[in-house]
Short mmCIF file of C-alpha atoms in Angstrom, two decimals:
data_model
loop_
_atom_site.label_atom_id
_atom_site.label_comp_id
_atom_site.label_asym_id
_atom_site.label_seq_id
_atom_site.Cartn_x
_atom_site.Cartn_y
_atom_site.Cartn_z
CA UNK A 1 0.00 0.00 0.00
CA UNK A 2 1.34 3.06 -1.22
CA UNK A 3 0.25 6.93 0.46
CA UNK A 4 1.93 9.99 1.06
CA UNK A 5 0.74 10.45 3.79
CA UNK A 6 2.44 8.69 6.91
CA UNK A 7 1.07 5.67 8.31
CA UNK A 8 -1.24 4.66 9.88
CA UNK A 9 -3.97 6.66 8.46
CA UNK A 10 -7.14 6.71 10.21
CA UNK A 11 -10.39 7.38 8.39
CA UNK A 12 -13.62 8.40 10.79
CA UNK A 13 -16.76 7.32 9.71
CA UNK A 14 -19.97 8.75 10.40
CA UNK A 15 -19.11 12.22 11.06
CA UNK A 16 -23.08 13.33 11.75
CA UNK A 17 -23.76 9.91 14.09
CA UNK A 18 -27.12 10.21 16.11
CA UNK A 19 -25.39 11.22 19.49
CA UNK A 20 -24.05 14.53 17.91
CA UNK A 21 -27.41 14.79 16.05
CA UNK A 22 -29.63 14.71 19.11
CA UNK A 23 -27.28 16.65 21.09
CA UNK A 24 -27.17 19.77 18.50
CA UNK A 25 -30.96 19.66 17.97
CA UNK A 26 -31.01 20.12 22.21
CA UNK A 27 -28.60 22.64 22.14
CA UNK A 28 -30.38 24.61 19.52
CA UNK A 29 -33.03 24.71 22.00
CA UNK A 30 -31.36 25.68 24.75
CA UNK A 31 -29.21 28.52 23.02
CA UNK A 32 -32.22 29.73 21.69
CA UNK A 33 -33.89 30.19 24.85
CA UNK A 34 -30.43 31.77 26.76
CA UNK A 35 -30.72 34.14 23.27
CA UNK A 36 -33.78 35.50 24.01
CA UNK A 37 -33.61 35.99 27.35
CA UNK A 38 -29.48 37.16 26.87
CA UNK A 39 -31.26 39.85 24.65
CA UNK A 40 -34.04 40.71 26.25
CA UNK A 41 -32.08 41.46 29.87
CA UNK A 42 -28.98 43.52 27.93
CA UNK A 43 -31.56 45.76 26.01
CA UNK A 44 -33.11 46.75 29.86
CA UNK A 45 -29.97 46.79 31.49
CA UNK A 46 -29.75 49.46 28.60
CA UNK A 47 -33.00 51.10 28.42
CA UNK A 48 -32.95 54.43 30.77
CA UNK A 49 -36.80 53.60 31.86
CA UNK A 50 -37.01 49.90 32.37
CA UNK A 51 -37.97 47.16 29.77
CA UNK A 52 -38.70 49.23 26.27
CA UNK A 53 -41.66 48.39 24.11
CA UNK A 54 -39.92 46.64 21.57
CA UNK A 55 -38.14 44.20 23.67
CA UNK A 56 -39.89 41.15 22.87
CA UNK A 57 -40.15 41.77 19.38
CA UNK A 58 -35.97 42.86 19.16
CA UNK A 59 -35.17 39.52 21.21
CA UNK A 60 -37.10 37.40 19.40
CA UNK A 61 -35.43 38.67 16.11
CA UNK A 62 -32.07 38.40 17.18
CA UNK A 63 -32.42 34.95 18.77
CA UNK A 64 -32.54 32.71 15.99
CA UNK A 65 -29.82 34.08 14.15
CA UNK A 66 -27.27 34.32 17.14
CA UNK A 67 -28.61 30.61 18.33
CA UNK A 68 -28.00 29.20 14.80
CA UNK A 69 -24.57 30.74 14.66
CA UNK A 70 -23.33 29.92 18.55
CA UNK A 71 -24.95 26.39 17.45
CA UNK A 72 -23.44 26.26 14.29
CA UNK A 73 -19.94 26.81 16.08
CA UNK A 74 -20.29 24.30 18.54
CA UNK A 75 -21.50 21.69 15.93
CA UNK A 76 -17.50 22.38 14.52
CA UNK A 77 -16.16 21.60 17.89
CA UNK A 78 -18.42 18.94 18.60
CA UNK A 79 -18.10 16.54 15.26
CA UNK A 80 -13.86 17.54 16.00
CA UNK A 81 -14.08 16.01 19.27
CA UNK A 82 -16.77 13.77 19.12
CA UNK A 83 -16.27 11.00 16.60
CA UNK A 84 -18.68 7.98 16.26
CA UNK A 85 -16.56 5.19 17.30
CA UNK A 86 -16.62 3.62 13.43
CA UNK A 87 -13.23 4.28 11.97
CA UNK A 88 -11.02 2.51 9.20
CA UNK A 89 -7.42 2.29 10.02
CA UNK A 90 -5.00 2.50 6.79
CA UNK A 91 -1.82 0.88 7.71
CA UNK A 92 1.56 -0.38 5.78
CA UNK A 93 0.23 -4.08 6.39
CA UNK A 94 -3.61 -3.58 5.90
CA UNK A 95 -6.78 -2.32 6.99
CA UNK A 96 -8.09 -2.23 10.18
CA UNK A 97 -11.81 -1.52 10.90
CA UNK A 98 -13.39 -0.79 14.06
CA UNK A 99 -17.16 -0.19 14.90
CA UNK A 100 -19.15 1.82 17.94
CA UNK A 101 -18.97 -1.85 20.09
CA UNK A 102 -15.38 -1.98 19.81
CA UNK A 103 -15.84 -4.98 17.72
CA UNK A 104 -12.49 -4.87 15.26
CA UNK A 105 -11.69 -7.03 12.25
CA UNK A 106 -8.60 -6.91 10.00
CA UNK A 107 -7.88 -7.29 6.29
CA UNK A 108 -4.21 -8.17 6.20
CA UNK A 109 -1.67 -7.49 2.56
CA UNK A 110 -1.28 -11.48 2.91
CA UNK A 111 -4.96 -11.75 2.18
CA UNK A 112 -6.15 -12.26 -1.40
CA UNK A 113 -8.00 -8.74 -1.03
CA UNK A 114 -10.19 -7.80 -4.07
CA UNK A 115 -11.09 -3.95 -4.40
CA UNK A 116 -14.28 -2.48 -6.30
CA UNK A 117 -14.52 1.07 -7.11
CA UNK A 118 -17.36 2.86 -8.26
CA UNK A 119 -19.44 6.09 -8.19
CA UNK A 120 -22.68 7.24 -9.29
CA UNK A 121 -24.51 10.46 -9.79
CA UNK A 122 -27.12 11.39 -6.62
CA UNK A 123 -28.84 12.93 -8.97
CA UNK A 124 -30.62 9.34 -10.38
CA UNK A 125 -31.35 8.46 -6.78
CA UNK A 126 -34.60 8.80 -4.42
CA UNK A 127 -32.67 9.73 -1.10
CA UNK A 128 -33.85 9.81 2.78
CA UNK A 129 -31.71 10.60 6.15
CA UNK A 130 -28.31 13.08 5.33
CA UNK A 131 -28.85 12.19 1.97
CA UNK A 132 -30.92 14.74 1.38
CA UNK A 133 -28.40 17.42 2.29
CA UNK A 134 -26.08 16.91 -0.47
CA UNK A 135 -26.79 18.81 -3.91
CA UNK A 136 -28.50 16.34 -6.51
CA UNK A 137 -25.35 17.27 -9.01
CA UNK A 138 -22.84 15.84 -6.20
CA UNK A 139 -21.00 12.37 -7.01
CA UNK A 140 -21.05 9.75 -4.60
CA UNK A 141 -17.79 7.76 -4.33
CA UNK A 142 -17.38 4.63 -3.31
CA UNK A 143 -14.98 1.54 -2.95
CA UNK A 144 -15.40 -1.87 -1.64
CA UNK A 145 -12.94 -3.95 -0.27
CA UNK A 146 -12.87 -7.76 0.05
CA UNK A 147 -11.15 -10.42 1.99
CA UNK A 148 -12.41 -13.79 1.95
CA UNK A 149 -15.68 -13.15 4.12
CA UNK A 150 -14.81 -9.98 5.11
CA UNK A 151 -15.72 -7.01 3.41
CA UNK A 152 -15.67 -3.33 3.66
CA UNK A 153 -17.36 -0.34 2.18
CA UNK A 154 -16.31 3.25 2.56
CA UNK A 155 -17.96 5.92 0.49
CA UNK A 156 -18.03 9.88 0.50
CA UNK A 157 -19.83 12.43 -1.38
CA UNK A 158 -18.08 15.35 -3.88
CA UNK A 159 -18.88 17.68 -6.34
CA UNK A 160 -18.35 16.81 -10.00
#
């Protein structure tokens, strides 16, 4: 096996997984809530005569956005820090694959190991789940690699 990169190489898989899904969709909750209220007390602590008129309607505004973006930057961190538990180790004598149970399996360079590339367009494709978030023009790449009974499947998305 052959990289420029130095070895081992380790591939994460799953980069949205349910745990960071579930805990962003909280967390937009919860920043949106601390938004309005963060708003709401800074424009009396400003206001010379006590909580203004337009209060409500000004926090409510400026919630969403600021939520979305505090939100957005702590979905960064999170998917950084937070990785599935489903990786594929590239080393100089094979692949290694691991899954959320800590269950491993290796495909060794002694092994007869049989590779299958492909891609497609999404565009051809009815698709559900995070699917749906990449554009219909967008390639999906994909390679499968067999060992005997084992096999393994890694695939990513791109632009044409």
């Amino acid at each position: 096996m052959t990289s420029s990169q130095a070895s081992p190489q380790i591939l994460h898989a799953d980069q949205e997984h349910a745990g960071l899904r579930t805990a962003v969709f909280f967390l937009l909750f919860i920043t949106l809530v601390a938004a309005f209220f963060g708003i709401r007390a800074l424009l009396t602590a400003l206001s010379p005569v006590g909580t203004p008129d337009y209060a409500f309607v000004a926090s409510c505004a400026g919630a969403l956005p600021l939520a979305l973006f505090l939100v957005w930057l702590a979905e960064m961190g999170l998917k950084r820090h937070w990785p599935s538990g489903r990786s594929i180790t590239l080393t100089n004598d094979g692949l290694h694959m691991q899954t959320e149970t800590d269950k491993q399996w290796q495909i060794t360079q002694g092994q007869e190991i049989v590779p299958l590339f492909y891609y497609f367009e999404m565009r051809g494709w009815p698709r559900g789940g995070r699917e749906r978030r990449v554009p219909r023009t967008w390639l999906c790449l994909a390679v499968e690699v067999k060992a005997g009974k084992k096999q393994a499947i890694a695939f990513t998305f791109m632009p044409p």
